[in-house]
Amino acid sequence: MQKSLHIDPAKCTGCLQCESACSLENEGIFNPSKSRIKVFNFHDEGRFVPYTCTQCDEAWCMQACPVDAIVINAETGSKDVLEDICVGCKVCTIACPFGTINYNTSSGKVVKCDLCGGDPACADACPTQAITYVDANATGLDKMRAWAAKTDNATS
Amino acid sequence: MRKHKTRRIAPDGAVAESFMQITLKLFATLGDLLPSNAVRNVATINVDDDATLHSIIDSYRVPRELAHLVLINGVFVCDADRDQSGLLKEGDVLAIWPPVAGG
Amino acid sequence: MHHVIIGAGPAAVSAAEHMKKLDARSEITMLAAENVPPYSRMAIPYFLVGNITPEGTYLRKNADHFENLGINVRHGRASSIDPQSKSVKLADDSTIAYDKLLVATGATATKPPIPGIDLDNVHNCWSLADAHKIIEKATPGSNVILMGAGFIGCIILESLAARKVNLTVIEMENRMVSRMTNSVMGTMIKDWCVDKGIRVLTSTKVDRIDPGQGSALSVSTNTGESIAADLVICATGVRSNTAFLEGSGINIDMGVVVGDYMETSVTDIYAAGDVAQGKDFSTGDYYVQAIQPTAVEHGKIAAQSMVNGHVTASPGNVNMNVLDTVGLISTSFGMWMGVDGGDESELVDKENYQYINLQFKDDVLVGASSLGMTQHVGVMRGLIQTASPLGEWKDKLMANPTRLSEAYLAGAQAQDQKNSA
Amino acid sequence: MSWTKKLLRVNLSSGTCTEEPLNMQWANDYLGQRGLATRYIVEETDPACDPLGPDNKLIMATGPLTGTMASTGGRYSVICKSPLTNAIACSNSGGFFGAELKFAGWDMVIFEGRAASPMYLSIENEKATLHAADDLWGKSVWEADGMLRTKHQDPQARIACVGRSAEQGCLYAAVVNDLHRAAGRSGVGTVMASKNLKAVVVRGTLGLGNIDNPEAFAATTKAGKAVLAENAVTGQGLPAYGTQVLMNVINEVGALPTRNMRETTFEGAANVSAEAMAEPRKSDGKPNLTTNGACYACTIACGRISTIDRTHFSVKDKPEYWINSGGLEYEAAWALGPDTGVDDIDALTYVNFLCNEDGMDPISLGSTIAAAMELFETGAITTAQTDGVELKFGSAEALCWAAEATAKGEGFGRDLGMGSKRLCEKYGHPEFSMTVKGQEFPAYDPRGIQGMGLAYSTSNRGACHLRGYTVASEVLGIPEKTDPLESDGKAGLVKAFQDATAAVDSAGLCVFTTFAWTMDDIAPQVDAACAGDWSTERMMEVGERIWNMEREYNAKAGLTGADDNLPARLLNEPANSGPATGRVSELAKMLPEYYEARGWTADGSVTAETHQRLGLPG
């Protein structure tokens, strides 16, 4: 059974443990600016919304990549950036209608969530279960995908 | 008002009924456990004359580990004394909180 | 069913792979004109700068990729097609019969018709072969003139700068990358280049190129200047590769005109990618977009139409670009230049080379452009393509356009709630 | 090592920003934040200096755990000499600013001198730039924040800013970061504004490495988070009800100072309690409380995020306040509510918003308004001073008017901005000022909680609950219950709390962790992050060293044992209701015991021996 990140914004307190954990896992240091998951703070509404790649089926990033640097991880279903192949052209960053693949100016490559290979650090660090890693069917990610599907060029 | 009348049966079979009225205040998450006549966090209740604090705590289904701060008229009653009867008198205020803090 | 694809670029590869996905039994032949595995022009600048080997530009990295998928890759150049007999004639006079044909021949860099343009040491920068020549000639200290500050010109600036040449850019328009920038943003990109030690002449035309001393050239401009150059790189424009279609009866304008299923005016012939003049999402007009994401999407739509018939019409493709000009990143989406009666939200920070410009029609984002922005840029596409009414977020974005991601998320969440309601 | 080992020195007189190595010897002795920054203040400034003059310095300092994944590791402090107390000021704030400063590569920023015209500082990693801020001057924190965010085109920038109150010389102005977190006490915002420094914008993308033992740090911080999660107070009580849960508690124990501390219980407490914040309102069926929010890395998330009833008189014509902001928190709610006799929760929330918006310490503001109300009651202040407003105890309208005037520094608001002590002196009744060393009291009556009387009187920054929160033990039973009405044994308790808090502050952690953590939970986290051995004993010694250093600074600033005092009201007027009825603060009994426990002389001076033992400067 493939698993997905399930995000429940109502439970999020905006502590950014997820961002810290993500950066520590992927960059080796505490650096939320390099996190693949981002918590948006709707200050005036008193709402926090963690946001990251939904590993969407359409995989706009992967399809737009001109050098085959984004591949499907057969185990987790995540779309992973192969850093040694990525040339840093950034086409994926404009192609992804979610804005969840981003250019890292210090590495000259793009980065995105890869579910930490099946043990996502953000979910592990979240103190309120706002981010959990659960069976893909139970996530409600399909709703986010439905939203994104409006973007699709009617090809699916 | 919830009647909290208790019947005590003595060894010789005599039945004794007596109770007094006190104010019960349950705060924070415990507020939901108050009887329906409660206004905000305060209810007037009848308790047995020799009720212990634990007996009241139990009868209102307050888990004992959540009866953290227990005050009679603002004075803390430690856990050890909560099985002792005679601490309450008519008109007293019994206030209970789960573990809380602030500052 | 034999699908023949003329071309081996991103549109062709995308189409071939989707066809196989949709119908594993279909026979697919991909005709590659260049005698190298399918590669990406997008990646050439990174080869020029030395970050990758030529193999790094290949569209698919596994040498057996197409063979494993059962896609025939045949090397050869199409010289004409015959819709009557449903066959493609190759330059070597051989023919390939097709049931359905996809024209994905891309585009070719052009050279402006000026004296001296055909001299040695005047090169395009389009193919891998061009790139090899440029690497050979753009040696440290050499004088290099780059004609044209469009996408290609800008994107190879960094590699030329990295090769430590004395660089002069000559651009006809009054700003850099005029096809994705207004004058504010285009001027900021120019200032950035000048700051990096590159000489940039805008509103300047090359009149002629003459042999100079030794192997050098002398480039004369309409402003009366003559500039010595060891190498002239011509990046002034591209043209769709349609010449071989002459006489086929296919309707050709700036490119092969295609409908909403990527179909051409001739039955069973489709076109995709830089050669195709398809529908633009924002305007509904048909023109050649010549960008990687559109090529891939074209390929996907064409594959569906060719395999399953004309089922789902394409709403058109969002024009979008991302460009890295010597480290300054710019993007543009949709109607970045705005629409009649629309609203504009703009933030300019010239000192820090930061810029964002949003274009609205009512409360819908229809276009956007940015400088110096790298995080969540894709939401600009998302908002434009979903044409989501922004409601109160329109005003918030008018006040501060950097709150784009929030606006997007607020909309996505509202949608989410609606779906679950 | 968790420190970036770098500090930024900003000379506002000359307009220069320079990088310096952090003094690592001092970091070893004082850890970071409160301790380390005070060490710099001691070294670099004259304690006798004018707090609002160019010779005072203002330091924004992080601790070694700031920016890490240690729970609550997001704190920073603003340290300077206080214009309110003339003593050392160190105000601690959460939010995200401190962590961002660390991610930009800085342990601290030292501001010195004074700019000729308004400036703000932007820090983008190693690049620090002073910019003209003429357009920001005269703007509230909220307005300035929006303008800066737009100008820098970075939604992720973190901003610390002073409001109009600070510009107008309000002596208890705060430095507000992230729109509603504040380095609130002692007028650190006033000092910032006195330097013509409006704001600091920071963006850090470098991140924080340098952890001494990453594996041990991961393990020990994870264990620490588990302790917080499993503890009923930090795992459930604080997230669910926040600090405001204390309103009913402290009222019930008879230690809720009411109407300028004349009384010790407030009949309207329930109306302004945490429970009331969660009740649906009549107008729209929603409670004032929207949700709880966390500061950076905090796994407790006690922060309240609330709205004001849109139909309330204070905001019905002001849609700009129909938003969410931080509050109510207990101390603010107390000062603005019971202490002024106002039990209107929307009025309190509105005034709290004003404190966020224009950077005022709500404790000092509420207490000062309470004192003004008492002055008004006695006739020392009349409607002639107040534009005709009846400044009466219990008047929500008067409270809102007074807060608005103080926020903008207009009219009588300028008097209110002087703080309780100066206000009461000006109007001839110094006895009405409920202050220690010129700083207003927080929300615990020393007659009902004896330890707090000693903690207030000896606090190095004037009356304060965050310098030794014996309420934890005396009322809440943490770590163990002591009798709040008993003064015996409180000297040792106060000292232990004071020293522990100094160490926790200096590490970059939130003192609220100590509702669950002991120093045995904290020391291993510091030890894993920082080079060298950081035992519980060393942490306590660092805390004691910091406390004594602050004490010596204050002595040089002119403060003596005589300033370790309480207002006569608390020493002479017995409590008139609740369990403390008939009692006064037994400070006179506790103070000598405390001095002895501290190793100080009978008149409250640090002895040469103690100075020597702790290795204090000078």
Coordinates of C-alpha atoms in Angstrom, one line a residue, chain D residues 114-407:
Chain D
R114 CA 22.0 57.3 17.7
A115 CA 21.0 57.9 14.1
A116 CA 20.5 61.5 13.0
S117 CA 17.2 60.6 11.4
P118 CA 15.0 57.5 11.4
M119 CA 16.6 54.4 10.1
Y120 CA 15.9 50.7 9.8
L121 CA 18.3 47.8 9.5
S122 CA 17.9 45.1 7.0
I123 CA 19.9 41.9 7.3
E124 CA 20.0 39.4 4.5
N125 CA 22.4 36.8 5.6
E126 CA 25.8 38.5 5.8
K127 CA 24.6 41.6 4.2
A128 CA 23.5 44.2 6.7
T129 CA 22.3 47.6 5.5
L130 CA 20.9 50.7 7.2
H131 CA 18.1 52.4 5.3
A132 CA 16.3 55.7 5.8
A133 CA 13.0 55.2 7.6
D134 CA 11.5 58.6 7.4
D135 CA 8.4 57.1 5.7
L136 CA 8.0 54.5 8.5
W137 CA 8.3 57.0 11.4
G138 CA 4.9 57.8 12.7
K139 CA 3.5 54.5 11.6
S140 CA 2.3 51.7 13.8
V141 CA 4.1 48.4 13.9
W142 CA 1.4 46.8 11.8
E143 CA 1.6 49.5 9.1
A144 CA 5.4 49.6 9.1
D145 CA 5.5 45.8 8.9
G146 CA 3.4 45.8 5.8
M147 CA 5.4 48.6 4.2
L148 CA 8.7 46.8 4.9
R149 CA 7.4 43.5 3.7
T150 CA 6.3 45.1 0.4
K151 CA 9.5 47.0 0.0
H152 CA 11.6 43.9 0.5
Q153 CA 9.4 41.7 -1.6
D154 CA 9.9 38.8 0.7
P155 CA 6.9 37.3 2.5
Q156 CA 9.4 35.2 4.5
A157 CA 11.2 38.2 6.0
R158 CA 10.9 38.5 9.8
I159 CA 10.5 42.0 11.2
A160 CA 11.0 43.5 14.7
C161 CA 9.6 47.0 15.0
V162 CA 8.7 49.7 17.4
G163 CA 5.4 51.6 17.2
R164 CA 4.2 55.1 17.7
S165 CA 4.2 54.8 21.5
A166 CA 8.0 54.3 21.5
E167 CA 8.5 57.2 19.1
Q168 CA 6.5 59.4 21.5
G169 CA 8.6 58.4 24.5
C170 CA 6.3 56.0 26.2
L171 CA 8.6 54.5 28.8
Y172 CA 7.2 50.9 28.5
A173 CA 7.3 50.6 24.8
A174 CA 7.9 47.1 23.4
V175 CA 9.8 45.8 20.4
V176 CA 7.2 43.8 18.5
N177 CA 8.2 41.0 16.2
D178 CA 6.1 39.0 13.9
L179 CA 3.2 41.4 14.4
H180 CA 2.2 40.2 17.8
R181 CA 5.1 38.8 19.7
A182 CA 6.9 41.3 21.9
A183 CA 10.0 41.9 23.9
G184 CA 7.6 43.7 26.1
R185 CA 8.9 44.8 29.4
S186 CA 11.0 47.6 30.8
G187 CA 10.8 49.9 27.8
V188 CA 13.3 48.3 25.5
G189 CA 11.2 49.6 22.6
T190 CA 11.7 53.1 23.9
V191 CA 15.4 52.7 23.8
M192 CA 15.3 51.4 20.3
A193 CA 13.2 54.4 19.2
S194 CA 15.6 56.7 21.1
K195 CA 18.3 55.6 18.7
N196 CA 16.1 56.5 15.8
L197 CA 15.9 52.9 14.9
K198 CA 12.4 52.0 13.7
A199 CA 12.8 48.3 12.6
V200 CA 15.0 45.4 11.9
V201 CA 14.1 43.2 8.9
V202 CA 15.9 39.9 8.8
R203 CA 16.0 37.1 6.2
G204 CA 18.3 34.2 6.8
T205 CA 18.8 31.4 4.3
L206 CA 22.2 30.2 5.5
G207 CA 20.7 28.0 8.2
L208 CA 22.3 26.8 11.4
G209 CA 24.7 23.9 11.5
N210 CA 27.5 23.8 14.1
I211 CA 25.7 21.4 16.4
D212 CA 28.4 19.9 18.6
N213 CA 27.0 16.4 18.7
P214 CA 24.2 16.1 16.1
E215 CA 23.2 12.5 17.0
A216 CA 23.0 13.3 20.7
F217 CA 21.2 16.5 20.0
A218 CA 18.6 14.7 17.8
A219 CA 18.1 12.1 20.5
T220 CA 17.9 14.5 23.5
T221 CA 15.7 17.1 21.8
K222 CA 13.3 14.3 20.8
A223 CA 13.3 13.0 24.3
G224 CA 12.6 16.5 25.6
K225 CA 9.7 17.0 23.2
A226 CA 8.2 13.7 24.4
V227 CA 8.4 14.9 28.0
L228 CA 6.6 18.1 27.0
A229 CA 4.0 16.1 25.1
E230 CA 3.3 13.7 27.9
N231 CA 3.1 16.3 30.6
A232 CA -0.4 17.3 31.3
V233 CA 0.4 21.0 31.6
T234 CA 2.6 21.4 28.5
G235 CA 0.9 18.7 26.5
Q236 CA -2.7 19.6 27.1
G237 CA -3.4 22.5 29.5
L238 CA -1.3 25.2 27.8
P239 CA -2.2 24.3 24.2
A240 CA -5.9 24.1 25.1
Y241 CA -6.4 27.1 27.4
G242 CA -3.2 29.0 27.2
T243 CA -1.9 31.1 30.1
Q244 CA -5.3 32.7 30.5
V245 CA -6.5 29.6 32.4
L246 CA -4.9 31.3 35.4
M247 CA -7.5 34.0 35.6
N248 CA -9.9 31.8 37.5
V249 CA -7.2 30.0 39.4
I250 CA -5.5 33.1 40.7
N251 CA -8.9 34.7 41.5
E252 CA -9.9 31.6 43.4
V253 CA -6.7 31.5 45.5
G254 CA -7.3 35.2 46.3
A255 CA -4.2 36.6 44.7
L256 CA -5.8 38.4 41.7
P257 CA -4.8 42.1 42.2
T258 CA -7.9 44.1 41.5
R259 CA -8.5 47.9 41.0
N260 CA -4.9 49.0 41.3
M261 CA -4.1 46.2 43.8
R262 CA -6.6 47.4 46.4
E263 CA -8.4 44.1 46.4
T264 CA -7.3 40.5 45.8
T265 CA -10.3 39.1 44.1
F266 CA -12.2 40.3 41.1
E267 CA -15.9 39.7 40.8
G268 CA -15.7 39.8 37.0
A269 CA -12.8 37.4 36.6
A270 CA -14.9 34.7 35.0
N271 CA -16.0 37.1 32.3
V272 CA -12.4 37.7 31.1
S273 CA -11.1 34.1 31.7
A274 CA -9.8 31.5 29.2
E275 CA -13.2 29.8 29.6
A276 CA -14.9 33.0 28.5
M277 CA -12.6 33.3 25.5
A278 CA -13.9 30.0 24.3
E279 CA -17.6 30.8 24.7
P280 CA -19.6 31.6 21.5
R281 CA -20.5 35.3 21.3
K282 CA -24.1 36.5 20.8
S283 CA -23.3 38.4 17.6
D284 CA -21.9 35.7 15.4
G285 CA -21.8 32.6 17.4
K286 CA -18.0 32.4 17.3
P287 CA -15.8 32.5 20.3
N288 CA -13.1 35.2 20.6
L289 CA -10.5 32.5 20.6
T290 CA -9.7 31.3 17.1
T291 CA -6.9 28.9 17.7
N292 CA -3.6 28.4 19.4
G293 CA -0.4 29.3 17.7
A294 CA 3.2 28.4 18.3
C295 CA 6.5 30.3 18.3
Y296 CA 9.3 28.9 16.3
A297 CA 10.1 25.3 17.1
C298 CA 7.6 25.3 20.1
T299 CA 5.8 22.0 20.6
I300 CA 3.7 23.5 23.4
A301 CA 1.9 26.2 21.4
C302 CA 0.3 28.1 24.2
G303 CA -0.2 31.3 22.2
R304 CA -3.8 32.6 21.9
I305 CA -5.0 33.9 18.5
S306 CA -8.3 35.8 18.8
T307 CA -10.7 38.2 17.3
I308 CA -12.8 41.0 18.7
D309 CA -16.6 40.9 18.4
R310 CA -17.3 43.1 15.4
T311 CA -20.3 44.6 17.0
H312 CA -18.3 45.8 20.0
F313 CA -18.2 49.5 20.5
S314 CA -14.4 49.6 20.2
V315 CA -14.2 48.2 16.7
K316 CA -17.7 48.4 15.1
D317 CA -16.6 51.2 12.8
K318 CA -13.0 49.9 12.4
P319 CA -12.8 46.9 10.1
E320 CA -9.1 47.0 10.3
Y321 CA -9.5 45.3 13.7
W322 CA -11.7 42.6 12.4
I323 CA -8.7 40.4 12.1
N324 CA -7.0 37.8 14.2
S325 CA -4.1 38.8 16.4
G326 CA -2.2 37.5 19.4
G327 CA -3.8 37.4 22.8
L328 CA -5.3 37.5 25.3
E329 CA -2.5 36.2 27.5
Y330 CA -2.9 36.1 31.2
E331 CA -0.7 38.9 32.4
A332 CA -2.1 41.3 29.8
A333 CA -5.7 40.3 30.4
W334 CA -5.1 40.8 34.1
A335 CA -3.6 44.2 33.8
L336 CA -6.1 45.5 31.4
G337 CA -9.0 43.7 33.2
P338 CA -9.1 43.1 36.9
D339 CA -6.5 45.8 37.7
T340 CA -8.7 48.4 36.0
G341 CA -11.9 46.7 37.1
V342 CA -13.0 46.1 33.5
D343 CA -14.6 42.8 32.8
D344 CA -15.4 43.3 29.1
I345 CA -13.4 40.7 27.2
D346 CA -13.7 42.5 23.9
A347 CA -12.5 45.7 25.3
L348 CA -9.5 43.8 26.8
T349 CA -8.8 42.1 23.4
Y350 CA -9.1 45.4 21.6
V351 CA -6.6 47.1 23.9
N352 CA -4.3 44.1 23.7
F353 CA -4.5 44.4 19.9
L354 CA -3.5 48.1 20.3
C355 CA -0.5 46.9 22.4
N356 CA 0.5 44.6 19.5
E357 CA -0.2 47.3 16.9
D358 CA 1.8 50.1 18.6
G359 CA 4.2 48.2 20.8
M360 CA 3.2 48.8 24.4
D361 CA 3.8 46.5 27.3
P362 CA 0.2 45.6 28.3
I363 CA 1.2 44.9 31.9
S364 CA 2.6 48.4 32.4
L365 CA -0.1 50.0 30.3
G366 CA -2.9 48.4 32.3
S367 CA -1.3 49.0 35.6
T368 CA -0.6 52.6 34.8
I369 CA -4.2 53.1 33.7
A370 CA -5.3 51.5 36.9
A371 CA -3.2 53.9 38.9
A372 CA -4.7 56.8 36.8
M373 CA -8.1 55.5 37.7
E374 CA -7.3 55.6 41.4
L375 CA -5.9 59.2 40.9
F376 CA -9.2 60.1 39.1
E377 CA -11.2 58.6 41.9
T378 CA -9.5 60.7 44.5
G379 CA -9.7 63.8 42.3
A380 CA -6.0 64.2 41.7
I381 CA -6.8 63.8 38.0
T382 CA -10.0 65.2 36.7
T383 CA -11.8 65.4 33.3
A384 CA -9.7 68.4 32.6
Q385 CA -6.8 66.1 32.0
T386 CA -8.8 63.4 30.3
D387 CA -10.7 65.3 27.5
G388 CA -13.8 64.8 29.5
V389 CA -13.5 61.1 29.8
E390 CA -14.6 59.7 33.1
L391 CA -11.6 57.6 33.9
K392 CA -13.4 55.3 36.3
F393 CA -12.6 51.8 37.5
G394 CA -14.7 49.4 35.5
S395 CA -15.2 51.6 32.5
A396 CA -14.4 49.8 29.3
E397 CA -14.8 53.0 27.3
A398 CA -12.3 54.8 29.5
L399 CA -9.8 51.9 29.2
C400 CA -10.0 51.9 25.4
W401 CA -9.7 55.7 25.2
A402 CA -6.7 55.7 27.5
A403 CA -5.0 52.9 25.5
E404 CA -5.6 54.7 22.2
A405 CA -4.2 57.9 23.6
T406 CA -1.1 56.2 24.9
A407 CA -0.5 54.2 21.7

